[in-house]
Structures are given as structure tokens and as C-alpha cells.
Short mmCIF file of C-alpha atoms and ligand atoms in Angstrom, two decimals:
data_model
loop_
_atom_site.label_atom_id
_atom_site.label_comp_id
_atom_site.label_asym_id
_atom_site.label_seq_id
_atom_site.Cartn_x
_atom_site.Cartn_y
_atom_site.Cartn_z
CA MET A 1 49.84 36.09 55.47
CA THR A 2 51.75 35.37 58.81
CA ASP A 3 55.21 34.41 58.72
CA ALA A 4 54.43 31.00 59.73
CA SER A 5 52.02 30.54 57.00
CA ARG A 6 54.11 31.69 54.34
CA ASP A 7 56.68 29.13 55.48
CA LEU A 8 54.49 26.32 55.28
CA ALA A 9 53.04 27.23 52.02
CA PRO A 10 55.80 25.80 49.67
CA ARG A 11 56.04 22.57 51.98
CA ILE A 12 52.55 21.26 52.39
CA ARG A 13 51.56 20.08 49.17
CA PRO A 14 48.91 17.48 49.05
CA ARG A 15 49.07 17.31 45.23
CA ARG A 16 52.64 15.67 45.77
CA LEU A 17 50.59 12.51 46.10
CA ARG A 18 48.44 13.05 42.86
CA GLN A 19 51.45 13.56 40.37
CA SER A 20 51.67 9.97 38.60
CA ALA A 21 49.40 7.31 37.95
CA ALA A 22 51.81 5.19 40.04
CA MET A 23 51.79 7.51 43.15
CA ARG A 24 48.06 7.85 43.02
CA ARG A 25 47.72 3.89 42.62
CA LEU A 26 49.77 3.47 45.66
CA VAL A 27 48.16 5.83 47.88
CA SER A 28 44.64 4.78 46.79
CA GLU A 29 42.53 4.21 50.17
CA THR A 30 39.64 2.00 48.80
CA ASP A 31 39.39 -0.58 46.09
CA LEU A 32 36.63 -2.12 44.21
CA ARG A 33 37.07 -5.59 42.92
CA PRO A 34 34.63 -8.25 41.42
CA ARG A 35 34.31 -9.96 44.64
CA HIS A 36 32.95 -6.91 46.50
CA LEU A 37 29.88 -6.97 44.25
CA VAL A 38 26.85 -8.95 44.20
CA LEU A 39 24.56 -9.28 40.81
CA PRO A 40 20.61 -8.96 41.61
CA LEU A 41 18.91 -11.11 38.99
CA PHE A 42 15.43 -11.61 38.15
CA VAL A 43 13.82 -14.79 36.68
CA ARG A 44 10.14 -14.88 35.51
CA GLU A 45 8.09 -18.07 35.28
CA GLY A 46 6.93 -18.94 31.85
CA LEU A 47 9.33 -16.87 29.88
CA ASP A 48 11.51 -18.62 27.10
CA ALA A 49 13.59 -15.46 26.04
CA PRO A 50 15.06 -12.79 28.51
CA GLN A 51 12.94 -9.65 28.48
CA PRO A 52 14.17 -6.25 28.68
CA ILE A 53 12.94 -4.04 31.53
CA GLY A 54 12.09 -0.69 30.48
CA SER A 55 12.92 1.33 33.41
CA MET A 56 16.12 -0.40 34.14
CA PRO A 57 18.19 -0.10 30.95
CA GLY A 58 20.67 -3.12 30.52
CA VAL A 59 18.79 -5.36 33.06
CA GLU A 60 16.56 -8.36 31.94
CA GLN A 61 13.74 -10.61 33.33
CA HIS A 62 15.42 -13.93 32.75
CA SER A 63 14.05 -17.39 31.59
CA LEU A 64 15.51 -20.49 33.43
CA ASP A 65 17.91 -20.81 30.36
CA SER A 66 19.27 -17.13 30.10
CA LEU A 67 19.34 -17.09 34.15
CA ARG A 68 21.80 -20.27 33.98
CA ARG A 69 23.91 -18.62 31.19
CA ILE A 70 24.21 -15.04 33.00
CA ALA A 71 24.72 -16.80 36.23
CA VAL A 72 27.90 -18.39 34.57
CA GLN A 73 29.21 -15.18 33.23
CA ALA A 74 28.78 -13.60 36.89
CA ALA A 75 31.19 -16.56 38.22
CA GLU A 76 33.50 -16.18 35.31
CA ALA A 77 33.72 -12.58 35.86
CA GLY A 78 34.89 -13.39 39.49
CA LEU A 79 31.65 -11.52 41.29
CA GLY A 80 31.02 -12.05 44.60
CA GLY A 81 27.57 -13.63 44.45
CA VAL A 82 24.28 -13.41 42.47
CA MET A 83 21.04 -12.48 44.64
CA LEU A 84 17.84 -14.03 42.88
CA PHE A 85 14.43 -12.69 42.63
CA GLY A 86 11.50 -14.70 41.37
CA VAL A 87 8.60 -13.51 39.33
CA PRO A 88 5.83 -15.91 39.47
CA ALA A 89 3.01 -16.33 36.80
CA THR A 90 0.30 -16.54 39.50
CA ARG A 91 0.02 -15.05 43.00
CA ASP A 92 -2.33 -15.29 45.95
CA ALA A 93 -2.94 -13.69 49.35
CA ILE A 94 -0.38 -15.82 51.46
CA GLY A 95 2.50 -16.23 48.84
CA THR A 96 2.14 -19.71 48.31
CA GLY A 97 4.78 -19.82 45.44
CA ALA A 98 7.40 -18.74 47.91
CA THR A 99 7.11 -21.91 49.72
CA ASP A 100 6.45 -24.38 47.04
CA PRO A 101 9.39 -26.16 46.09
CA ASP A 102 8.18 -25.87 42.31
CA GLY A 103 7.86 -22.09 42.70
CA ILE A 104 10.06 -20.07 40.08
CA LEU A 105 12.45 -18.84 42.69
CA ASN A 106 13.28 -22.27 44.18
CA VAL A 107 13.42 -23.98 40.87
CA ALA A 108 15.97 -21.24 39.71
CA THR A 109 17.72 -21.55 42.70
CA ARG A 110 18.25 -25.20 42.28
CA ALA A 111 19.43 -24.81 38.75
CA ILE A 112 21.83 -21.97 39.70
CA ALA A 113 23.06 -23.68 42.74
CA ALA A 114 24.21 -26.50 40.66
CA GLU A 115 25.64 -24.90 38.21
CA VAL A 116 27.78 -22.04 39.98
CA GLY A 117 27.27 -22.54 43.33
CA ASP A 118 31.05 -23.57 44.03
CA THR A 119 32.36 -20.46 42.70
CA LEU A 120 30.07 -17.70 43.81
CA VAL A 121 27.63 -17.26 46.75
CA VAL A 122 24.14 -18.23 45.72
CA GLN A 123 21.76 -15.98 47.34
CA THR A 124 17.94 -15.63 47.39
CA ASP A 125 15.51 -12.51 48.37
CA LEU A 126 13.41 -13.72 51.01
CA CYS A 127 10.20 -11.79 51.29
CA LEU A 128 6.79 -12.35 50.21
CA ASP A 129 5.71 -9.12 47.91
CA GLU A 130 6.79 -10.90 44.67
CA PHE A 131 4.38 -13.89 45.55
CA THR A 132 1.31 -11.99 47.13
CA ASP A 133 -1.55 -10.75 45.06
CA HIS A 134 -1.83 -7.55 47.18
CA GLY A 135 2.08 -6.85 47.05
CA HIS A 136 2.86 -6.67 50.59
CA CYS A 137 5.92 -8.37 52.18
CA GLY A 138 3.62 -10.15 54.74
CA VAL A 139 0.38 -11.66 54.94
CA LEU A 140 -2.55 -9.37 55.95
CA ASP A 141 -4.97 -9.64 58.82
CA ASP A 142 -8.60 -9.32 58.80
CA ARG A 143 -8.39 -5.49 58.67
CA GLY A 144 -5.96 -5.61 55.82
CA ARG A 145 -2.84 -4.57 57.79
CA VAL A 146 0.32 -6.45 57.57
CA ASP A 147 0.59 -9.15 60.37
CA ASN A 148 3.92 -9.53 61.53
CA ASP A 149 3.80 -12.80 63.57
CA ALA A 150 1.70 -14.57 61.00
CA SER A 151 4.51 -13.07 58.38
CA LEU A 152 7.26 -14.65 60.32
CA GLU A 153 5.77 -18.41 59.83
CA ARG A 154 5.70 -17.71 56.17
CA TYR A 155 9.17 -16.38 56.37
CA ALA A 156 10.29 -19.72 58.38
CA ALA A 157 8.80 -21.89 55.61
CA MET A 158 10.40 -19.80 52.98
CA ALA A 159 13.57 -20.20 54.37
CA ILE A 160 13.37 -23.85 54.50
CA ALA A 161 12.34 -24.10 51.00
CA GLN A 162 14.91 -21.81 49.81
CA ALA A 163 17.86 -23.82 52.03
CA GLU A 164 16.47 -27.00 50.35
CA ALA A 165 16.63 -25.63 46.73
CA GLY A 166 20.55 -24.75 47.67
CA SER A 167 20.47 -21.28 48.45
CA GLN A 168 23.61 -20.50 50.38
CA LEU A 169 22.59 -16.86 52.05
CA LEU A 170 19.16 -15.78 52.57
CA GLY A 171 18.38 -12.06 51.88
CA LEU A 172 16.03 -10.93 54.58
CA SER A 173 14.24 -8.03 53.10
CA GLY A 174 10.62 -8.19 54.62
CA MET A 175 11.08 -5.73 57.60
CA MET A 176 9.21 -7.76 60.19
CA ASP A 177 10.36 -7.63 63.73
CA GLY A 178 11.91 -10.78 64.72
CA GLN A 179 12.44 -12.16 61.29
CA THR A 180 16.07 -12.62 61.71
CA VAL A 181 15.74 -14.70 65.07
CA ALA A 182 12.48 -16.63 63.27
CA VAL A 183 14.50 -17.70 60.23
CA ARG A 184 17.59 -18.78 62.43
CA THR A 185 15.55 -20.88 64.62
CA ALA A 186 13.68 -22.56 61.75
CA LEU A 187 16.88 -23.35 59.70
CA ASP A 188 18.66 -24.52 62.82
CA ASP A 189 15.64 -27.02 63.58
CA ALA A 190 15.85 -28.19 60.20
CA GLY A 191 19.46 -28.94 60.15
CA PHE A 192 20.37 -25.73 57.99
CA ILE A 193 22.92 -24.62 60.07
CA ASP A 194 25.39 -23.33 57.55
CA VAL A 195 23.07 -21.17 55.45
CA ALA A 196 23.81 -17.72 56.22
CA LEU A 197 21.64 -14.76 56.80
CA LEU A 198 21.75 -11.23 55.38
CA ALA A 199 19.54 -9.10 57.40
CA TYR A 200 18.40 -5.92 55.21
CA SER A 201 18.14 -4.21 58.64
CA ALA A 202 18.17 -0.66 57.53
CA LYS A 203 15.81 -0.65 54.63
CA TYR A 204 14.13 2.46 54.09
CA ALA A 205 10.71 3.22 52.25
CA SER A 206 12.35 4.70 49.42
CA ALA A 207 11.07 6.02 46.29
CA PHE A 208 14.19 4.84 44.56
CA TYR A 209 12.72 1.17 44.66
CA GLY A 210 10.42 2.58 41.71
CA PRO A 211 11.90 0.47 38.63
CA PHE A 212 12.16 -2.61 41.07
CA ARG A 213 8.40 -2.60 40.86
CA ASP A 214 8.60 -3.00 37.18
CA ALA A 215 11.18 -5.84 37.32
CA VAL A 216 8.82 -7.96 39.28
CA ASP A 217 5.56 -6.98 38.05
CA SER A 218 4.60 -5.95 41.70
CA GLN A 219 0.98 -5.52 42.51
CA LEU A 220 1.47 -3.06 45.36
CA THR A 221 -1.09 -0.32 45.56
CA GLY A 222 -0.47 1.33 48.94
CA ASP A 223 3.14 1.71 50.52
CA ARG A 224 5.37 -0.02 52.91
CA ARG A 225 5.81 2.75 55.52
CA THR A 226 4.06 0.45 58.26
CA TYR A 227 7.13 -1.81 58.02
CA GLN A 228 9.96 0.00 56.22
CA LEU A 229 11.81 2.64 57.89
CA ASP A 230 11.09 6.54 57.55
CA PRO A 231 14.14 8.29 55.49
CA ALA A 232 14.23 10.90 58.03
CA ASN A 233 15.64 8.49 60.71
CA GLY A 234 19.21 7.79 61.16
CA ARG A 235 19.45 6.54 64.53
CA GLU A 236 16.33 3.88 63.94
CA GLY A 237 18.42 2.45 61.15
CA VAL A 238 21.39 2.02 63.43
CA ARG A 239 19.03 0.40 66.02
CA GLU A 240 17.54 -2.14 63.57
CA ALA A 241 21.02 -3.45 62.68
CA LEU A 242 22.07 -3.90 66.33
CA ILE A 243 18.80 -5.83 66.83
CA ASP A 244 19.68 -7.95 64.01
CA LEU A 245 23.30 -8.45 65.22
CA ASP A 246 21.55 -9.71 68.48
CA GLU A 247 19.09 -11.97 66.85
CA GLY A 248 22.16 -13.57 64.73
CA ALA A 249 22.59 -12.06 61.71
CA ASP A 250 25.91 -13.27 59.63
CA VAL A 251 25.69 -9.75 57.63
CA VAL A 252 23.74 -6.59 57.89
CA MET A 253 22.69 -4.31 55.22
CA VAL A 254 21.65 -0.68 54.40
CA LYS A 255 19.19 -0.06 51.57
CA PRO A 256 19.10 2.04 49.49
CA ALA A 257 22.65 3.23 49.52
CA LEU A 258 23.44 6.87 48.27
CA GLY A 259 21.00 8.68 50.12
CA TYR A 260 21.99 6.78 53.22
CA LEU A 261 25.62 6.78 53.44
CA ASP A 262 25.64 8.44 57.01
CA VAL A 263 23.68 5.42 58.31
CA LEU A 264 25.96 3.08 56.42
CA ARG A 265 29.00 4.72 57.92
CA GLN A 266 27.59 4.47 61.52
CA VAL A 267 26.56 0.68 60.90
CA ALA A 268 29.76 -0.08 59.74
CA ASP A 269 31.48 1.61 62.69
CA LEU A 270 29.51 -0.51 65.12
CA SER A 271 28.97 -3.76 63.63
CA THR A 272 30.81 -7.05 64.31
CA VAL A 273 29.73 -8.75 61.05
CA PRO A 274 30.30 -7.70 57.41
CA VAL A 275 28.06 -4.76 56.26
CA TRP A 276 26.77 -4.64 52.63
CA ALA A 277 24.81 -1.95 51.11
CA TYR A 278 22.33 -2.17 48.19
CA MET A 279 22.52 0.45 45.31
CA VAL A 280 18.76 -0.11 44.18
CA SER A 281 16.87 0.21 41.00
CA GLY A 282 16.27 3.83 41.07
CA GLU A 283 19.88 4.72 41.91
CA TYR A 284 21.09 2.36 38.95
CA ALA A 285 18.12 3.67 36.63
CA MET A 286 19.13 7.47 37.07
CA ILE A 287 22.55 7.00 35.92
CA ALA A 288 21.64 4.54 33.26
CA ALA A 289 19.07 7.16 31.75
CA ALA A 290 21.33 10.03 32.04
CA ALA A 291 24.04 8.10 30.35
CA GLN A 292 21.44 7.18 27.57
CA ASN A 293 21.08 10.86 26.82
CA GLY A 294 24.85 11.37 26.88
CA TRP A 295 24.62 13.52 29.80
CA LEU A 296 27.38 11.58 32.01
CA ASP A 297 29.59 8.74 31.51
CA GLY A 298 27.52 6.07 32.72
CA ASP A 299 30.41 3.56 33.41
CA ARG A 300 32.32 6.03 35.24
CA ALA A 301 29.42 7.07 37.42
CA GLN A 302 28.54 3.78 38.25
CA LEU A 303 32.02 3.12 39.56
CA GLU A 304 32.32 6.30 41.24
CA ALA A 305 29.23 5.78 43.21
CA LEU A 306 29.99 2.04 43.84
CA LEU A 307 33.55 3.32 45.25
CA SER A 308 31.74 5.81 47.34
CA ILE A 309 29.60 3.28 48.91
CA ARG A 310 32.77 1.45 49.55
CA ARG A 311 34.54 4.23 51.13
CA ALA A 312 31.35 4.90 53.48
CA GLY A 313 31.74 1.38 54.92
CA ALA A 314 30.02 -1.20 52.75
CA ASP A 315 32.44 -4.68 52.68
CA ALA A 316 30.07 -5.58 49.55
CA VAL A 317 27.43 -3.85 47.30
CA LEU A 318 24.54 -5.22 45.38
CA SER A 319 24.41 -3.44 42.17
CA TYR A 320 22.75 -3.85 38.77
CA ALA A 321 25.90 -2.99 36.81
CA ALA A 322 28.14 -5.45 38.48
CA LEU A 323 28.53 -7.98 35.62
CA ASP A 324 28.96 -5.09 33.09
CA LEU A 325 31.60 -3.15 34.87
CA ALA A 326 33.27 -6.60 35.73
CA GLN A 327 33.27 -7.72 32.05
CA LYS A 328 34.71 -4.27 30.89
CA GLY A 329 37.72 -5.12 33.10
CA LEU A 330 37.04 -1.65 35.10
CA LEU A 331 36.96 -3.37 38.58
CA THR A 332 40.75 -3.62 39.56
C1 LIG B 1 11.55 -7.20 48.51
C2 LIG B 1 12.75 -6.16 47.84
C3 LIG B 1 12.37 -4.85 47.15
C4 LIG B 1 13.80 -4.68 46.57
C5 LIG B 1 14.57 -5.58 47.03
N1 LIG B 1 13.75 -6.49 47.81
C6 LIG B 1 11.17 -4.08 46.92
C7 LIG B 1 10.51 -3.18 47.96
O1 LIG B 1 10.81 -3.31 49.27
O2 LIG B 1 9.75 -2.39 47.73
C8 LIG B 1 14.06 -3.39 45.68
C9 LIG B 1 15.45 -3.37 45.29
C10 LIG B 1 15.64 -2.47 44.17
O3 LIG B 1 14.78 -1.41 44.10
O4 LIG B 1 16.60 -2.46 43.34
N2 LIG B 1 11.50 -8.10 47.91
#
């Protein structure tokens, strides 16, 4: 030890700021409150009681009635919003159910917007995969490839249907090129200038969406690598976010969250609009399954993951644990 470092040793004590709960609270850099969280919800056509999703302990497919009840609870708990996903009874090649005003997602949106639309932000997933019989996020050309521009026309129609149903923020999760500007133009032309757009800008082709496929009874047999991003590419994720900013996105998102905190940080540093992250089904399920086995404290692990996502730069996070944590009073 040099003389200088011996001098410093007793003075430089970072632990000083960790000695009492009051001091720790005062110096805490990041907080996690109900308003920072958005709860994804699944509504399935034809159900008359909620049905558990095996690969997502604690998460259910909802009937219209149980959806209404849980949305009210989300509002009472002070959550920032709910993101609705529809599970239709029938599917076809172009996803007709997505644009039908009587399709399950649009019916559910109408019900929820009327019930809680003034207290939290009612949001809808804008993508075709739940509604197509092939399970892809777009429509297919005659060679079976996802047709970008034909898909944009379907997204534009879907956006109008969701806006008419009362959705306040549309989650563009299809990863087609030009989707933000296509949907913005369609909404504006139809007079829906106040409906906001959340661009799932940096959405990676991830194995962590596995349990979601159960949640929406997905029909997909192939993969989504011609439109979702390669997990190897950070720069490309930033590029997608910059494109969405140019196209008029009101919020940009990175998804999944935990494996992509570097991308999230870079996007947060560059973005001129709020940046959100989606802690996806597999990220939720890993913790829930380990907790069921008694291998870790599920609540603490969910909180730590969400706090880390906020620390990396997310203004808000989509999380399946949002309502549970809020109702337990763990978000302060
Ligand atoms: C597309 C969509 C998906 C998710 C959200 N929106 C599925 C996919 O792209 O394969 C996944 C969310 C999750 O895993 O929690 N409609």
C-alpha cells in the first residue's frame, strides 16, 4: 500500500450510504411504480370462464367477463395500462378476424375502453399472427413468403378497426418495413389523429416468446426470422428504432428485455420519445417456474428484473407480473 492509498482507505466508504433504510431510500436511483407497468391480457373467443395457461403460471386466457374484471383491478391498482391480445375461434389466410368489428379483440377493446379507458391507457396488439391460419404476422404471397406491402394494407385496416373500438395506443408488433408510417397515415386520413402508436421497433426473433404461443394457441410452424431481428445484432435494433422515430412513432420499444438491455440503453440514449421494454412470456415464466420449485423468491426476482429494465433506460415495462406485484403493495 502506498501512503496515499492508506490515507484514502478510511475515508472512501461507499457503504456509508447503505447503512440505514432511510439513507438507502434517499439515494435510490431508480423507482418502480404501478404507473411504470403495462399488463398484457389475453381474451379468448367463446370462453365463459378464465382458463389457466400452463406455461405461464398465474396468467390466464380471459372470457369477456373476466377480462372486464381484471381490467378494473388493473385500473384500481394504478397500472399505466393494459395491452390486449385476442385469441379468435377461427382463423384464415388474411386474418379477417383482426379487421372485423365483431372480432374478439375489437369486441373486447370496446368493452374495456368503456369500463376503464379514463383511468388507464387501453392498448391493443396490432399484428396478424393471432388471426392467421398459418400463424405469420403478415399475409403470404403465392410462394408462401410474408408479403411486406400487402401486410401493410391489412395493418392499416386493423388500425382503423382498433381505433373505432376505442384503443388509445396501438402496439405495432409485426415488424414489417414501413408499418409505422402506413398505420399513421391510415389513422390520420380516417380522423384518428389522437390514437398513439407504440412501435415494437427492436423486436428480436426470440425463443423467449415460447409460452406466448400457448397463450394465443399459435398456429405457426416455421419461424419469424425474415422479419424479426437476429439476436446477434445490436446496431440493427438501434437502426429500427431510429426508422420508427422518423416514421412518427409516439413510443418505441425493445423486446425481449433482459437479454437486450444493451440495445435498450442505446435506444434510450438516442430516443426523443418514451422508450418501453417488454419482459416477455419466457422471461416471466422462467422466474415463475423457478419460484414454484422453491428455487428463488418469485416476487423479489420479478421486481429485480423489472427494476433492472427501468435502470437500463425503460420508461415503462410490459410485464405479466404487473398486477400481482401492484396488488401486493410491492411497487413503491
Ligand atoms: C405478436 C406478438 C408476439 C408477442 C407479442 N406480440 C409473438 C411473436 O412475435 O412471436 C410475444 C410476447 C411474449 O412472448 O410475451 N402478436
